[in-house]
């Protein structure tokens, strides 16, 4: 079957890194990603399904991989060759339409008894992402055995599947996975003194207005109790429009964020542009050195900074983190949300996708054989007036793909 | 004998006309047979002996006022307030009118044995003046005598301990004035009337009061109904200021001293800037070429420094003193003598070339908001009767309009430009949604009181200043401006004047009539 596959090739990763330094997304043409004709993945065991993707999104972490810019942190927790694609809406072999929750925890891996985290529903914290009866891989899309969404077929465990309501179009459903990440970030429990003291007037700042940022704004505006305002930082005009539509109370350009936060939260600006106060709750949905520096600069003393965008190795001055006792909290994937009465992030994301018509965020789709164009488009989505780019597998021939048991 | 202003009909033989473009100027050709140029009157002859004229004005006051010496007595509290650095433009060569007048007042005060004398720069909500700026306006003798002892002060519209609430006018307008003024036996106000908007009760009701008072006349409603700002009987802003000033006058004795200047705005080596182009001699042409070529080689900062070092050879053309309204009536008559130009009818398009300086960027940057204020606020309002353009007409402005702000002078401008204008350009919406927050922001208040920043609400006033033009004109096009900055304000950017005139046709039809308001020098169009 047709699939886009990432090989472990140091030369290819190096070429991607060089090329993407010249133009983001160039790794799609010169890097480790290649269109291949491979066997469909084997069904690893009971409870697993063969899935046929309809749409599969291109995520920032995928781009980092394809451009050779991913952190080496991931090396032991992925297995090569792998087929990327974890933002997937697909048909199952038993006729359901589902989205995948890609984290591969103990249940999918057949590890018993499950680790403490999995037993508590915190699959994202699973201690066995390299164990069990499938190859290492923190998620579908990074695991040799499961395949990924950038192909005509993949396998997924029943525990990973969320049925898609009939009324929700594929174009909105493909946004559910990133939206679930945003829901999880927005509902991160933080209990800094500044957050508590702000009471019902908490100001939240969301830096970045790509898919993750926009969905975070939507989730904050609807789900986070006690928010007085949401200040969004958006670079491009279409992002600013969507940020407002999704609930941002003010939207500013990246260079304007510090003054915008001062205006909203009071305080002064010191001579070097440093704020005397700041926002109690800040979300970095970019994960770059610049965004993290801005985020640290606008977080109030005693406030919390949620790192939602996937960072890499960064050079950032952490003095404000220390001097202001800022809580830096990572936010990875999803799960039952304590601040939403235990509802699962996917369930909430599905609801947001329907209410806010997330299909409007899907800007363009490509066939697999135009992967280089798709990657280039995704890497420059903001500049090109786009939000989410996805592969469209609905027109591909799948008749010959059969489920194989291991 | 100086020639009056006049209107030149442009034909094919008309040479290109000089047009200001920020810290520079250009020669522009206007469409023949449908354009006209409004030229200012030539500078009036100055007073032969201004010091003697001042002395006589103080001794022979106008209206219901005793001569100044009769109002002065030992043991009294005397406060002398004076216009701030926003006047005149460009700043005049020393001695400044304020220095001449205040020295004369102080001589009389000394003769009367008055010891308790305080000078107050009537800043209103403007930025504080630096020592150098104060020294320039007042002269070394006054500065050195008053500043070290703390008797040279700058009005602080935000210090509750320094303000006194007088009461409300019959229109419900709050009158809150400088405590020193309220507690004085006599307030002598020393003014420079550069344009017809200045002076009269506006001097005290703007320069010496708090935001609580100023907001009653500086708002969208009054500005939209000031037609024009330069024609007091038809200006709502002035009606409010007059009511407030009259109430103040019931509590404090005010002795007003107003002066007018001729419009000799540029030194002799730049004389071509105020000559009619077809009268340029070889020296004028050489000066134009050399200066424009030289300026083009410099950085914006270097150009700004050069232009802001210009001191105008303005000279005093009149001085009148006494009761506020009688004085101001005479002042306006004298000002009209210098500035009024009769213009027949309106046109479809008006063109303004903005110079480097306006009232709020002396020694500073003319940021985009000030470009808006200068063009739609001041230049548009330089009329009596009717605006130079018909309703729905187009305003074309030539200015580089950089996305640049002076961080010390205009901190709240930056926030206004970034936050407010990205949300709305509607003055009423801005007033309703943002004014209170900008006016009461602690940081802006701190910077206004202790640094050299305009008051937090000032950028909103800049926008209100253009409210009448925004409502009246069909479009505003800025030639040669930063495109993003121009669009942020809701205006249209154009690369050249020719492009702008073509774009104007979208709004007013083909082959529109064009008026070029050749200002500076400052003038006032009496449009029939």
Short mmCIF file of C-alpha atoms in Angstrom, two decimals, chain A residues 229 240 244 249-253 255-260 262-264 266-271 276, chain B residues 403 407 410-420 422-423 437-438 441-444 446 484 488:
data_model
loop_
_atom_site.label_atom_id
_atom_site.label_comp_id
_atom_site.label_asym_id
_atom_site.label_seq_id
_atom_site.Cartn_x
_atom_site.Cartn_y
_atom_site.Cartn_z
CA UNK A 229 -9.93 38.09 29.56
CA UNK A 240 -6.30 37.47 14.32
CA UNK A 244 -11.40 36.96 17.98
CA UNK A 249 -10.90 39.53 24.18
CA UNK A 250 -7.94 41.25 22.57
CA UNK A 251 -5.58 40.22 19.82
CA UNK A 252 -2.14 41.67 19.29
CA UNK A 253 0.87 41.13 17.08
CA UNK A 255 5.92 42.63 19.05
CA UNK A 256 3.02 44.16 20.94
CA UNK A 257 2.39 41.52 23.57
CA UNK A 258 4.27 43.04 26.48
CA UNK A 259 2.54 46.39 26.26
CA UNK A 260 -0.80 44.66 25.66
CA UNK A 262 0.53 45.74 30.80
CA UNK A 263 -2.55 47.50 29.53
CA UNK A 264 -4.76 44.67 30.62
CA UNK A 266 -1.90 47.16 35.12
CA UNK A 267 1.58 47.79 36.40
CA UNK A 268 4.43 49.65 34.80
CA UNK A 269 7.02 49.09 32.11
CA UNK A 270 10.60 49.36 33.28
CA UNK A 271 13.25 51.02 31.15
CA UNK A 276 6.40 45.18 36.78
CA UNK B 403 5.61 53.62 12.41
CA UNK B 407 9.00 56.24 23.87
CA UNK B 410 4.31 59.35 23.76
CA UNK B 411 4.07 56.07 25.70
CA UNK B 412 0.28 55.88 25.69
CA UNK B 413 0.27 56.70 21.98
CA UNK B 414 2.04 53.41 21.33
CA UNK B 415 -0.62 51.49 23.20
CA UNK B 416 -3.40 53.42 21.51
CA UNK B 417 -1.94 52.71 18.09
CA UNK B 418 -1.34 49.03 18.80
CA UNK B 419 -4.47 48.21 20.70
CA UNK B 420 -7.24 50.65 19.95
CA UNK B 422 -6.41 47.60 15.54
CA UNK B 423 -9.91 47.21 16.97
CA UNK B 437 -8.88 53.28 31.00
CA UNK B 438 -6.32 55.41 29.21
CA UNK B 441 -3.86 54.24 33.93
CA UNK B 442 -1.41 54.49 36.82
CA UNK B 443 1.67 54.06 34.69
CA UNK B 444 0.72 56.80 32.25
CA UNK B 446 3.23 58.37 36.74
CA UNK B 484 0.97 49.47 7.48
CA UNK B 488 -3.90 50.86 10.69
#
